[in-house]
XYZ file of C-alpha atoms in Angstrom:
501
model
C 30.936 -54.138 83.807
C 28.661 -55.470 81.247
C 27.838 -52.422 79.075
C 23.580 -53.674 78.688
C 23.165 -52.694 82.638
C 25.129 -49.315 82.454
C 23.296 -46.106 83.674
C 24.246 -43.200 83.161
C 24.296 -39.872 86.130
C 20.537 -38.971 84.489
C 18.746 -40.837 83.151
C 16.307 -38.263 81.583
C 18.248 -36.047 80.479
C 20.168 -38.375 78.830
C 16.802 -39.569 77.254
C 16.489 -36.078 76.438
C 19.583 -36.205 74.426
C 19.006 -39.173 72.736
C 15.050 -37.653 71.817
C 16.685 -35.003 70.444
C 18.513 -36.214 67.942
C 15.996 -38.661 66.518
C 13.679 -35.469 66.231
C 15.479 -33.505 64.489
C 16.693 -36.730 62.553
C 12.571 -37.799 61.897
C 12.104 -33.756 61.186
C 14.554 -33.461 58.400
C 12.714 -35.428 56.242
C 10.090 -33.644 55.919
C 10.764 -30.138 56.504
C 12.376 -29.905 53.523
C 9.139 -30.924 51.156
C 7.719 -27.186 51.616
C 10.344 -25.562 50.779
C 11.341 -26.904 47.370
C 10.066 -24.623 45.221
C 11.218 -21.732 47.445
C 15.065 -23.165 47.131
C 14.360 -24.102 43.432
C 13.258 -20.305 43.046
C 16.404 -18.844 44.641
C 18.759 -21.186 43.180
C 17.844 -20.487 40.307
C 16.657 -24.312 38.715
C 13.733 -26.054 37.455
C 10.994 -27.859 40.120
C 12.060 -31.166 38.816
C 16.120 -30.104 39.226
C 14.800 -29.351 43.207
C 13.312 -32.703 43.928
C 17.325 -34.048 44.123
C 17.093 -32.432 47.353
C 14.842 -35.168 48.661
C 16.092 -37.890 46.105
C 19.820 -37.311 47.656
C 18.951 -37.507 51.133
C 16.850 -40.241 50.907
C 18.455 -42.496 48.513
C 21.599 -41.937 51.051
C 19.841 -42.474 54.339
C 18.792 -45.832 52.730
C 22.347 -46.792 52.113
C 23.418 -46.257 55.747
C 20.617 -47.872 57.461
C 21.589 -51.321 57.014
C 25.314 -50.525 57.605
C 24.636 -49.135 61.833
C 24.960 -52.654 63.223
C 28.478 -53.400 61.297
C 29.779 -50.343 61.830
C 28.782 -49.590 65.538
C 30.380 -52.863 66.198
C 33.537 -51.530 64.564
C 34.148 -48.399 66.598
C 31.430 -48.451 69.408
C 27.581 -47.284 69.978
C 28.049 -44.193 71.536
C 30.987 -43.039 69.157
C 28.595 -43.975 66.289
C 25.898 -41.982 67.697
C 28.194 -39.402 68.773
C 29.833 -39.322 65.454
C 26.581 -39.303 62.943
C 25.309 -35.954 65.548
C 28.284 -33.910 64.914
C 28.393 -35.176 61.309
C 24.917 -34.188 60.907
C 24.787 -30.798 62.154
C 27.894 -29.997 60.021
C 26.234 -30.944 56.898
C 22.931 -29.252 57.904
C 25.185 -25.913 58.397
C 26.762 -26.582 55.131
C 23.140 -27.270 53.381
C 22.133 -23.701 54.193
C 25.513 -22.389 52.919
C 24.875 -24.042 49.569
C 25.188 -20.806 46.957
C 24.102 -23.649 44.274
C 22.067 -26.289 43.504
C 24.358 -28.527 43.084
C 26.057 -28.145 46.179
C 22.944 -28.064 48.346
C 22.167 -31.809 46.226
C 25.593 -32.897 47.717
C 25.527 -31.779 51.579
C 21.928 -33.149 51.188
C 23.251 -36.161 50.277
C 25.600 -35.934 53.261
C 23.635 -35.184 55.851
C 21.516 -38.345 54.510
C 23.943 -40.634 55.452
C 25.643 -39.423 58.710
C 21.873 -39.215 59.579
C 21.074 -42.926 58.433
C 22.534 -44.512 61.814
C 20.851 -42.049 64.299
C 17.285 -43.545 64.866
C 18.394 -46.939 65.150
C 21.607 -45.894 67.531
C 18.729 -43.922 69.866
C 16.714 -46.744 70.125
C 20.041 -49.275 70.586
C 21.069 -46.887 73.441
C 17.634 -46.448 74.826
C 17.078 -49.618 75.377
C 20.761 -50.184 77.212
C 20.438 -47.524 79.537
C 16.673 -48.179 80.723
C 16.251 -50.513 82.827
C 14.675 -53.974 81.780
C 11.106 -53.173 83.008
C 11.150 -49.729 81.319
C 12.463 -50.633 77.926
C 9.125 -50.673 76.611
C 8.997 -46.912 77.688
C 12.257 -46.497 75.938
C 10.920 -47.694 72.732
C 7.409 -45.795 73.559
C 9.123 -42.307 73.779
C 10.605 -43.201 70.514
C 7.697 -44.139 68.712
C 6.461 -40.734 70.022
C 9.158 -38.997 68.220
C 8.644 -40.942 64.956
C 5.073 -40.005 64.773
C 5.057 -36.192 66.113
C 8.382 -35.271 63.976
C 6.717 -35.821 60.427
C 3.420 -33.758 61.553
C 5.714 -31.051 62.971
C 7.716 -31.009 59.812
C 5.922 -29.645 56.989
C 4.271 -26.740 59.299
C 7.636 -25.635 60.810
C 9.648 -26.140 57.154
C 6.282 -24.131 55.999
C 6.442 -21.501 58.900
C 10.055 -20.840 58.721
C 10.167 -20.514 54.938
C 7.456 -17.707 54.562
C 8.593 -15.742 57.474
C 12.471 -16.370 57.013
C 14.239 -18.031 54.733
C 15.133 -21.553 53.671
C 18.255 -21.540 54.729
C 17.002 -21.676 58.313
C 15.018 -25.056 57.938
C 18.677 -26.389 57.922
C 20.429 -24.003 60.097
C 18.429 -25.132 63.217
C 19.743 -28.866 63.491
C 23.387 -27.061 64.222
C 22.213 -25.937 68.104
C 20.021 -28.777 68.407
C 22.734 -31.124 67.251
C 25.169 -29.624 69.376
C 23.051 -29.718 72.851
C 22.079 -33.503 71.848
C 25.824 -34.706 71.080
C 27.658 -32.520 74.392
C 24.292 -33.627 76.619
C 24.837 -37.378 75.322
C 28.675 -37.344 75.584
C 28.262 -36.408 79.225
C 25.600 -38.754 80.616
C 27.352 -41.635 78.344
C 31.388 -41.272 77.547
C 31.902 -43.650 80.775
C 30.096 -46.503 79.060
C 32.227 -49.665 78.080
C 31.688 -51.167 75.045
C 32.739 -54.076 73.209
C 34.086 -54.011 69.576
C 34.990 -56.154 66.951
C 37.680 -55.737 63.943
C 36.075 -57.225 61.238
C 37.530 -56.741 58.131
C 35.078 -54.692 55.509
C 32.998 -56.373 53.014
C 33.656 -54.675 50.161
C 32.073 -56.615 47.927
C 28.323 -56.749 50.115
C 28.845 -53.025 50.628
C 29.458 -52.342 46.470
C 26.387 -54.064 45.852
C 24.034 -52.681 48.551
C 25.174 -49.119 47.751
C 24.456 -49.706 43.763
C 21.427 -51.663 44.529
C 19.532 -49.667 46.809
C 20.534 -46.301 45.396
C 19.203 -47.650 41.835
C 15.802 -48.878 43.775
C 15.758 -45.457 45.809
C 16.270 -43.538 42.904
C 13.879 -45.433 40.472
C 11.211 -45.110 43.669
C 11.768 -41.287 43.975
C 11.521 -40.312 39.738
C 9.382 -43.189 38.869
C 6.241 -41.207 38.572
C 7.747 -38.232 37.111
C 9.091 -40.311 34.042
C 6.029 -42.474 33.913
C 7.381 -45.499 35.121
C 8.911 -48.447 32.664
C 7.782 -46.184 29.871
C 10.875 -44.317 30.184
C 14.578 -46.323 29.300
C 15.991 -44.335 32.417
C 13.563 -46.104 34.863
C 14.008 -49.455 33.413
C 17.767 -49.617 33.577
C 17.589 -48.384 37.371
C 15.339 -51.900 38.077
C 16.834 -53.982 36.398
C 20.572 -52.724 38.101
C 18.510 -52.974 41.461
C 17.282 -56.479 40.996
C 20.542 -57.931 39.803
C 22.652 -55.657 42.847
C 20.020 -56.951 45.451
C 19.889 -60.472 44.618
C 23.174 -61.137 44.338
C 23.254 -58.682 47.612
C 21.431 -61.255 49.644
C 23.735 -64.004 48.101
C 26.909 -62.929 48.646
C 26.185 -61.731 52.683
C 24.258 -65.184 53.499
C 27.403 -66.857 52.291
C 30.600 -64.705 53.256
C 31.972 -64.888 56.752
C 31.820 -61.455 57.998
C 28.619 -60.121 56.067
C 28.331 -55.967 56.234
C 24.493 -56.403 56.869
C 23.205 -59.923 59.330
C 20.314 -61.121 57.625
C 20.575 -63.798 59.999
C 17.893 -61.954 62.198
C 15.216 -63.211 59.826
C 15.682 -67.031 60.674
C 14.321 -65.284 64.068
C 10.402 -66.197 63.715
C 9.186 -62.694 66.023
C 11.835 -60.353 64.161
C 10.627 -61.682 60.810
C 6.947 -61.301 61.733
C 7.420 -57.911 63.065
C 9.553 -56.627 60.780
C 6.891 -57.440 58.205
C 4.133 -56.124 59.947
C 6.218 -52.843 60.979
C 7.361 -52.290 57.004
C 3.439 -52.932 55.597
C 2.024 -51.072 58.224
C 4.008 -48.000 58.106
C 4.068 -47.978 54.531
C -0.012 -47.553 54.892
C 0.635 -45.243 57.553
C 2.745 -43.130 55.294
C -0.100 -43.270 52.389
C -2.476 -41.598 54.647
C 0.156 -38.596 55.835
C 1.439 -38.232 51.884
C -1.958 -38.442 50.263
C -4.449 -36.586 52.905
C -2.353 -32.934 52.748
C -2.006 -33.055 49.191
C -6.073 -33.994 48.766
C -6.905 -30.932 50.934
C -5.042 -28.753 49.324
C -5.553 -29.648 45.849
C -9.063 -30.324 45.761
C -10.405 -28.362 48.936
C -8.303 -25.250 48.393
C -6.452 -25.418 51.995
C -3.086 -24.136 52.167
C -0.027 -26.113 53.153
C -0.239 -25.209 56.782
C -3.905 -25.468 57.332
C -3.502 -29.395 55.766
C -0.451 -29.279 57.648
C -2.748 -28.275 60.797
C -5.519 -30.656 59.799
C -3.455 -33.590 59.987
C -1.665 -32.256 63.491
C -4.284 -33.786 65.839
C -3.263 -37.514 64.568
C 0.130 -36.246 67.436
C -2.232 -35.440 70.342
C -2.847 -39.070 71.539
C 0.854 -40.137 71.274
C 2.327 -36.836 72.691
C 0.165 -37.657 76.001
C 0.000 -41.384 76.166
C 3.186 -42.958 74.952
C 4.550 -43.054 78.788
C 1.662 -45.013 79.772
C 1.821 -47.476 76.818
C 5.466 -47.946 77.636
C 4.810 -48.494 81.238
C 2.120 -50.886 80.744
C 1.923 -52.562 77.671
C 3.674 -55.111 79.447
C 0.800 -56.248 81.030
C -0.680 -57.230 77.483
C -0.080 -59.360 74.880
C 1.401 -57.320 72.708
C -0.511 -58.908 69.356
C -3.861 -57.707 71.300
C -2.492 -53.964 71.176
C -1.026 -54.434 67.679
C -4.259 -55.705 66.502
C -5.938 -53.002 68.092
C -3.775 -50.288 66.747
C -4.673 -51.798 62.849
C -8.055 -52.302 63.745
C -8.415 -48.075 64.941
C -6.295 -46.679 61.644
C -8.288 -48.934 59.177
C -11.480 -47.386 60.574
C -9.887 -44.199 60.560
C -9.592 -45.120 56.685
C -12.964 -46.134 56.177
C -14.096 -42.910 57.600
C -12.055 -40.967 54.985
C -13.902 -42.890 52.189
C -17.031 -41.657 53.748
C -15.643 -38.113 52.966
C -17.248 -36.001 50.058
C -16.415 -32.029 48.695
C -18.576 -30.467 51.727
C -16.375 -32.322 54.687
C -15.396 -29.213 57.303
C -12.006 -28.960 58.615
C -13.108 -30.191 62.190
C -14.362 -33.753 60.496
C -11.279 -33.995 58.392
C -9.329 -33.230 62.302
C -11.646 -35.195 64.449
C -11.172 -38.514 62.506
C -6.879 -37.772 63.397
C -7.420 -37.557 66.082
C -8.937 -40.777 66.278
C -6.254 -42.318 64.476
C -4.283 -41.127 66.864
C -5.270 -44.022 69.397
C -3.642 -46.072 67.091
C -1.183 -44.821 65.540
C 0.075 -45.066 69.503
C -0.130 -48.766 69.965
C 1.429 -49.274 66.727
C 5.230 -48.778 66.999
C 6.344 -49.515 70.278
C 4.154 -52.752 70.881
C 5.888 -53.777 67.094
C 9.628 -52.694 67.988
C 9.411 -54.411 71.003
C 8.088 -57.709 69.389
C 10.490 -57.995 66.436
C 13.095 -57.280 68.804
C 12.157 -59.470 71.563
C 14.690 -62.357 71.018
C 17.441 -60.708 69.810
C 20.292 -60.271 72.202
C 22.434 -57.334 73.148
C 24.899 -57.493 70.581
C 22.221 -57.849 67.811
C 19.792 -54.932 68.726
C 21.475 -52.531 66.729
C 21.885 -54.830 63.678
C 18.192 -55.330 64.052
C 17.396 -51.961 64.983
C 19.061 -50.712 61.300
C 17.863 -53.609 59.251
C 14.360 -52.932 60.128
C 14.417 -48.795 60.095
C 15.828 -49.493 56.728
C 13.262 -51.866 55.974
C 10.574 -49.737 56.941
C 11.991 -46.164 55.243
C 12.259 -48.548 52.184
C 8.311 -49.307 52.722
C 7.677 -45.705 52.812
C 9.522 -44.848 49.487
C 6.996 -47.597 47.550
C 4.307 -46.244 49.572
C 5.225 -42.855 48.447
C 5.594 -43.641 44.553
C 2.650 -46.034 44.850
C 0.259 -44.226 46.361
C 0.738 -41.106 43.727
C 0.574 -43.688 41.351
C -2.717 -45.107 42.172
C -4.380 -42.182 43.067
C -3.785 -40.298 39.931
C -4.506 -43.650 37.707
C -7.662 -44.106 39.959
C -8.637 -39.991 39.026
C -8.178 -40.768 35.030
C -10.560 -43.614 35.453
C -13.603 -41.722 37.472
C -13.082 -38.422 35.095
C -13.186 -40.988 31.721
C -16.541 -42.526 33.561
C -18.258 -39.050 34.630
C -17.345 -37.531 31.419
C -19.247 -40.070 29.205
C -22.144 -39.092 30.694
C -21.535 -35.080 30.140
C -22.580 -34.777 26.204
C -25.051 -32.521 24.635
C -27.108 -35.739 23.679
C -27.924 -36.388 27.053
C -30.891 -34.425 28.543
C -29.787 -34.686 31.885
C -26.981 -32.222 30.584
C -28.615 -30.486 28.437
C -30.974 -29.569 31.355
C -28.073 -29.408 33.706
C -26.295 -26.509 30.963
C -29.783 -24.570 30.524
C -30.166 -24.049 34.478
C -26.406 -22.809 34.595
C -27.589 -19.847 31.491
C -26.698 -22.355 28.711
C -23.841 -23.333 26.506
C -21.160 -21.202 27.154
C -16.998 -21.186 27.322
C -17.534 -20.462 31.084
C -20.223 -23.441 31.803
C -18.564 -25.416 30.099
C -15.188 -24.822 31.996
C -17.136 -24.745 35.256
C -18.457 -28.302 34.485
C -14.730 -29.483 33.534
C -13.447 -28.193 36.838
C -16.560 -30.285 38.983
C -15.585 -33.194 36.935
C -12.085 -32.932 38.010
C -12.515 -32.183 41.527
C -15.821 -35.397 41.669
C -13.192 -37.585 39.731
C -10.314 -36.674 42.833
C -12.341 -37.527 45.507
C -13.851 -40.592 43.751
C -9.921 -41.352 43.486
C -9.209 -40.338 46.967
C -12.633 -42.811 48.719
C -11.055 -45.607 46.751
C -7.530 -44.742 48.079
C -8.760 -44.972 51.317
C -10.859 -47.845 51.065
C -8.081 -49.955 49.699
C -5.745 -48.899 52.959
C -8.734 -49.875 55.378
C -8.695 -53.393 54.036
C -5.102 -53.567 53.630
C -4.959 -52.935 57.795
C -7.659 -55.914 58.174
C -5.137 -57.927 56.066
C -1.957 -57.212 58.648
C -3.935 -57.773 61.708
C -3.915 -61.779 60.820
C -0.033 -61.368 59.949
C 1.220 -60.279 63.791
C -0.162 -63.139 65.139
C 2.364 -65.198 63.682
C 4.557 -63.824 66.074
C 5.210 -65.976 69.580
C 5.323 -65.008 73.175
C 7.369 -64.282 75.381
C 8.091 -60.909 74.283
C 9.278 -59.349 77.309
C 12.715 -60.768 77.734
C 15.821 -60.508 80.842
C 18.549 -61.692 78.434
């Protein structure tokens, strides 16, 4: 039996499985955000010790990524899937048994990498178990779980932290992860599968493990040691750039490469994978730099950002099924295009914000986004993966989740970047103009009672909060445009992009 055209006894709730673990996967990195200070608190360490919580995970999920085709070649894609479940829910019970920061940094660290081959081992398995005029509902219901997860993150890490404890943010992938793996092992242990002993390339593997933990590592402290300022920072590029190059050297020449970067001689997987990678990285601006602008600068809490934010979920929750079941109908570029042309607007409506916006504006223009934020990542999986056969999908499945969770660690560092350099530049501008010289100011001080301590600290904090959201329009403006810029980049892509194989 050729293992592409096995089903298993039921269907959904072996879709349920698979969900399952890609939520709680999606969730993990996120949930943990709100709670930092919290663990740093009861750990007893510094905020900046506490951000190796995230650094750990991430910089280890970015190792593993590009490893899930190789390996689930090796040993199978259900035991890989299988395996990184189990794996995952061990080290998420061992995370909330951590009595010490450093052992919380190491099951962290863990629980990265057994977690690294579960989204693209869902969507490999998906796709093999739906039948060919469904996949695209297969990769619909997991775009649907990419873009709820992160919204549901921060308000349930939030939630469970104030009215709990910490502890439990981790605690509650160990009965998920159980019901996913046992539900998955049923519908699925019956499924043949093909593997291949190749022996391991140590060498490839050395250098993607030191080059992209120096990149993910110099992405993640960059801003906090003020980029190439600091000796530390510099080091970590220049070991990336010299891992990574000779990386890409050593797999295009060896004969059984750890990582096929092969796919990108594929015109639709190179186009996608591009437009995916730019795309989400924009994507992730907005979700990383909208919370963080409502609560510093419009006093919300983290869950009522958190909550503001939430309606961006409503479209996908209740559409995805009919995109999947449709979209082949459409030329996919048409609903890409689409999807950049509805979140760039979304963006230019942000930049028409100002300090009196009300929470149903900031919500309304989500939900908006929401529209397409839904034609955006199964449309794109399914194109970039469109020509790839069976035995590749999972290669391609890993290079480009890694690809893309790399875009969202620049976007991340990036966007804080430019958003705080932009907020320096507007308060420099608005506070040459604030001098007892000018009259404008002078008047401005005599209608507030004068010149006084408390005026003038009044005046510094409007300066602060004008020069934030002068920072945050331009932020926004910049990620409209950058969304017309992609929408000329998928149609380099080529049709046909529903294949039988």
């Amino acid at each position: 039996m050729n293992n592409y055209q096995f089903r298993p006894q039921n269907l959904a709730l072996a879709t349920l499985g698979l969900s399952l673990a890609t939520f709680m996967q999606v969730l993990d990195t996120t949930i943990a955000n709100v709670a930092l200070p919290t663990i740093a608190g009861n750990l007893g360490v510094s905020s900046d010790q506490s951000t190796w919580v995230i650094t750990s995970f991430a910089v280890c999920n970015a190792i593993a990524l590009p490893l899930t085709g190789w390996v689930s070649r090796t040993i199978g894609e259900t035991k890989l899937f299988l395996g990184s479940v189990i794996m995952f829910a061990i080290t998420s019970f061992l995370c909330g048994m951590a009595h010490s920061m450093n052992e919380l940094i190491l099951f962290r660290a863990l629980q990265g990498f057994f977690s690294g081959p579960l989204f693209p081992m869902s969507q490999t398995l998906m796709m093999a178990i739906f039948p060919r005029d469904k996949r695209g509902l297969a990769l619909a219901l997991i775009g649907m779980v990419t873009v709820v997860a992160p919204i549901v993150g921060p308000i349930t890490g939030g939630w469970i932290t104030d009215n709990y404890s910490w502890r439990w943010i981790f605690y509650i992938n160990v009965p998920i992860g159980i019901f996913a793996a046992l539900v998955v092992f049923l519908q699925l242990r019956e499924r043949p599968e093909d593997t291949v002993r190749n022996p391991i390339d140590f060498g490839g593997l050395s250098l993607l493990v030191i080059g992209v933990g120096a990149l993910q590592i110099m992405l993640d402290k960059g801003n906090d040691l003020d980029w190439f300022s600091s000796s530390f920072i510099v080091s970590l590029g220049l070991i990336s750039l010299v891992s990574l190059v000779a990386f890409v050297i050593w797999e295009l020449t060896s004969d059984h490469p750890i990582v096929n970067l092969s796919l990108f001689r594929d015109r639709n997987f190179t186009t996608g994978t591009i437009a995916l990678v730019f795309g989400y990285a924009a994507f992730f601006a907005i979700a990383l730099i909208l919370p963080q602008w409502l609560q510093i600068n419009m006093g919300y809490t983290a869950i009522w950002a958190g909550l503001a934010a939430a309606p961006m979920g409503i479209i996908p929750l209740l559409t995805s099924p009919l995109i999947g079941k449709y979209a082949h109908k459409f030329d996919l570029r048409l609903l890409v295009t689409g999807s950049f042309i509805v979140i760039g607007a979304s963006c230019f409506m942000r930049a028409g914000f100002n300090l009196q916006v009300d929470f149903a504006s900031v919500a309304l223009v989500q939900l908006f986004m929401g529209i397409g934020v839904v034609l955006f990542f199964m449309p794109l999986t399914t194109i970039l993966l469109s020509n790839l056969e069976h035995h590749e999908i999972a290669d391609g499945s890993g290079l480009a989740t890694f690809l893309r969770v790399l875009g969202g660690s620049f976007a991340s560092s990036l966007s804080i970047w430019l958003w705080d350099r932009r907020e320096i530049f507007h308060r420099a501008q608005l506070s040459e103009n604030i001098s007892l010289l000018n009259d404008k100011a002078q008047h401005y001080l005599q209608q507030m009672g004068g010149v006084t301590q408390s005026n003038l600290a009044q005046i510094e904090q409007l300066l602060q909060q004008q020069a934030i959201m002068m920072s945050t329009i331009d932020y926004f403006t910049l990620l409209g445009w950058m969304f017309a810029g992609l929408m000329v980049i998928i149609w380099f892509a080529k049709p046909p992009f529903f294949r039988s194989h």
